[in-house]
Amino acid sequence: MKAYELKEAGSVDQLQIIEIAKPVATANEVVIKSKAISINPVDIKTRMGKSLYNEFKQNYSPIIIGWDVSGVIESVGESVTQFKPGDEVFGMINFPGHGKAYAEYVSAPASQIAKKPTNISHEEAAAATLAALTAYQILRNYIKTGDDILIQAGAGGVGHFAIQIAKIMGAHVRATASAKNTVFVKGLGADEVIDYTRQPFEDVVSNLDFVLDALGGDTLKRSVQIVKESGKIVSLPSGAIIDEINELAKSRNVEAIFQMVVSNGEDMQQIADWLETGKLKAEVSQVFTFGQLRDAHTAVETGRTRGKVVVKF
Ligand SMILES: NC(=O)c1ccc[n+]([C@@H]2O[C@H](COP(=O)([O-])OP(=O)(O)OC[C@H]3O[C@@H](n4cnc5c(N)ncnc54)[C@H](OP(=O)(O)O)[C@@H]3O)[C@@H](O)[C@H]2O)c1
């Protein structure tokens, strides 16, 4: 089968197609014939030598990145009872481990996937994996009905799922986006959209129960200041909560938290249920072919893509 090997840290040219053996399912695994995969900022960071790169370099050869997949089960291990060949499934595979999703076939623990809802495409299903799980795993820990919250980067992969999930959970949701995305973000159910290019968000919002920060840096620092006493802020980029942020948060009696998404089939099932009932929708703004995967990386690297970028087979 064809797979993309990450040869070295660097530009998209380091992603090169190789021919390797198809994976074989161990007892608790399934092998999925991929129909679509999605690309995340962590893929870009790892390709550039940050994030998971060093760990992968030490432990795996070839390095095959990618975690988000939707496809059809080809074979199942002897202990797998909940899935059978031919089932359409989706999930985030082995994150933060060696997911190996940039390939025509991928093996996945059966405990990490769910059946793909029949009302959505493989492209939409592949999109509703890492980003959707991140939003769900964080929001269920930190918000409750009636909370007044802000989602930074509401038009992004995590942000667009977070707005919808926070509305399902009964929060009052504000989100930031640039002018070109305000109609889109409003359509996701946001009660208020702040065009961060026209006015600093801290001029129009304060005293919040919770902020989901997708950006880190200066945005995170300014975001801490709009959370009320005893409120919480979760920052998504790893390493963003530096000492200065912790001190600022502590001085305001705000809790600043980093949480990493983890593969989980039960959580995927919740995502599947919401997708099936139409409560949750995946925005797929760009679709590339497997041969164009490097172009998909270049798009996500801009940090300005709407919803999700997907690669189809
Ligand atoms: N901790 C974890 O487990 C975890 C999980 C997932 C992601 N992450 C991290 O979280 C971050 C976000 O991930 P993502 O997938 O949501 O990213 P993404 O899809 O690449 O985000 C792109 C979006 O960001 C918006 N944006 C850019 N600058 C902005 C600003 N200053 N204010 C408001 N919006 C802005 C853009 O909207 P406009 O064009 O309208 O500006 C664009 O739609 C990444 O660093 C990622 O690595 C961490």
JSON list of C-alpha atoms in Angstrom, two decimals, residues 6-10 14 42-60 63 65 67:
[
{"chain": "A", "resi": 6, "resn": "LEU", "atom": "CA", "xyz": [7.95, 11.84, 7.08]},
{"chain": "A", "resi": 7, "resn": "LYS", "atom": "CA", "xyz": [11.62, 11.57, 6.11]},
{"chain": "A", "resi": 8, "resn": "GLU", "atom": "CA", "xyz": [13.00, 14.40, 8.26]},
{"chain": "A", "resi": 9, "resn": "ALA", "atom": "CA", "xyz": [11.66, 17.47, 10.02]},
{"chain": "A", "resi": 10, "resn": "GLY", "atom": "CA", "xyz": [11.09, 20.28, 7.56]},
{"chain": "A", "resi": 14, "resn": "GLN", "atom": "CA", "xyz": [9.76, 15.79, 3.61]},
{"chain": "A", "resi": 42, "resn": "VAL", "atom": "CA", "xyz": [-0.39, 19.01, 15.17]},
{"chain": "A", "resi": 43, "resn": "ASP", "atom": "CA", "xyz": [0.42, 17.29, 11.85]},
{"chain": "A", "resi": 44, "resn": "ILE", "atom": "CA", "xyz": [2.05, 20.50, 10.64]},
{"chain": "A", "resi": 45, "resn": "LYS", "atom": "CA", "xyz": [3.96, 21.05, 13.89]},
{"chain": "A", "resi": 46, "resn": "THR", "atom": "CA", "xyz": [5.21, 17.45, 13.93]},
{"chain": "A", "resi": 47, "resn": "ARG", "atom": "CA", "xyz": [6.26, 17.65, 10.29]},
{"chain": "A", "resi": 48, "resn": "MET", "atom": "CA", "xyz": [8.22, 20.82, 11.11]},
{"chain": "A", "resi": 49, "resn": "GLY", "atom": "CA", "xyz": [10.13, 19.10, 13.93]},
{"chain": "A", "resi": 50, "resn": "LYS", "atom": "CA", "xyz": [8.02, 20.30, 16.87]},
{"chain": "A", "resi": 51, "resn": "SER", "atom": "CA", "xyz": [5.29, 18.61, 18.91]},
{"chain": "A", "resi": 52, "resn": "LEU", "atom": "CA", "xyz": [5.62, 14.80, 18.62]},
{"chain": "A", "resi": 53, "resn": "TYR", "atom": "CA", "xyz": [8.55, 14.78, 16.18]},
{"chain": "A", "resi": 54, "resn": "ASN", "atom": "CA", "xyz": [11.44, 14.00, 18.54]},
{"chain": "A", "resi": 55, "resn": "GLU", "atom": "CA", "xyz": [9.59, 11.15, 20.19]},
{"chain": "A", "resi": 56, "resn": "PHE", "atom": "CA", "xyz": [8.66, 9.72, 16.79]},
{"chain": "A", "resi": 57, "resn": "LYS", "atom": "CA", "xyz": [12.20, 10.10, 15.44]},
{"chain": "A", "resi": 58, "resn": "GLN", "atom": "CA", "xyz": [13.56, 8.08, 18.37]},
{"chain": "A", "resi": 59, "resn": "ASN", "atom": "CA", "xyz": [10.97, 5.33, 18.25]},
{"chain": "A", "resi": 60, "resn": "TYR", "atom": "CA", "xyz": [9.58, 4.80, 14.75]},
{"chain": "A", "resi": 63, "resn": "ILE", "atom": "CA", "xyz": [7.43, 7.83, 10.66]},
{"chain": "A", "resi": 65, "resn": "ILE", "atom": "CA", "xyz": [1.89, 10.82, 10.85]},
{"chain": "A", "resi": 67, "resn": "TRP", "atom": "CA", "xyz": [-4.61, 10.40, 13.18]}
]
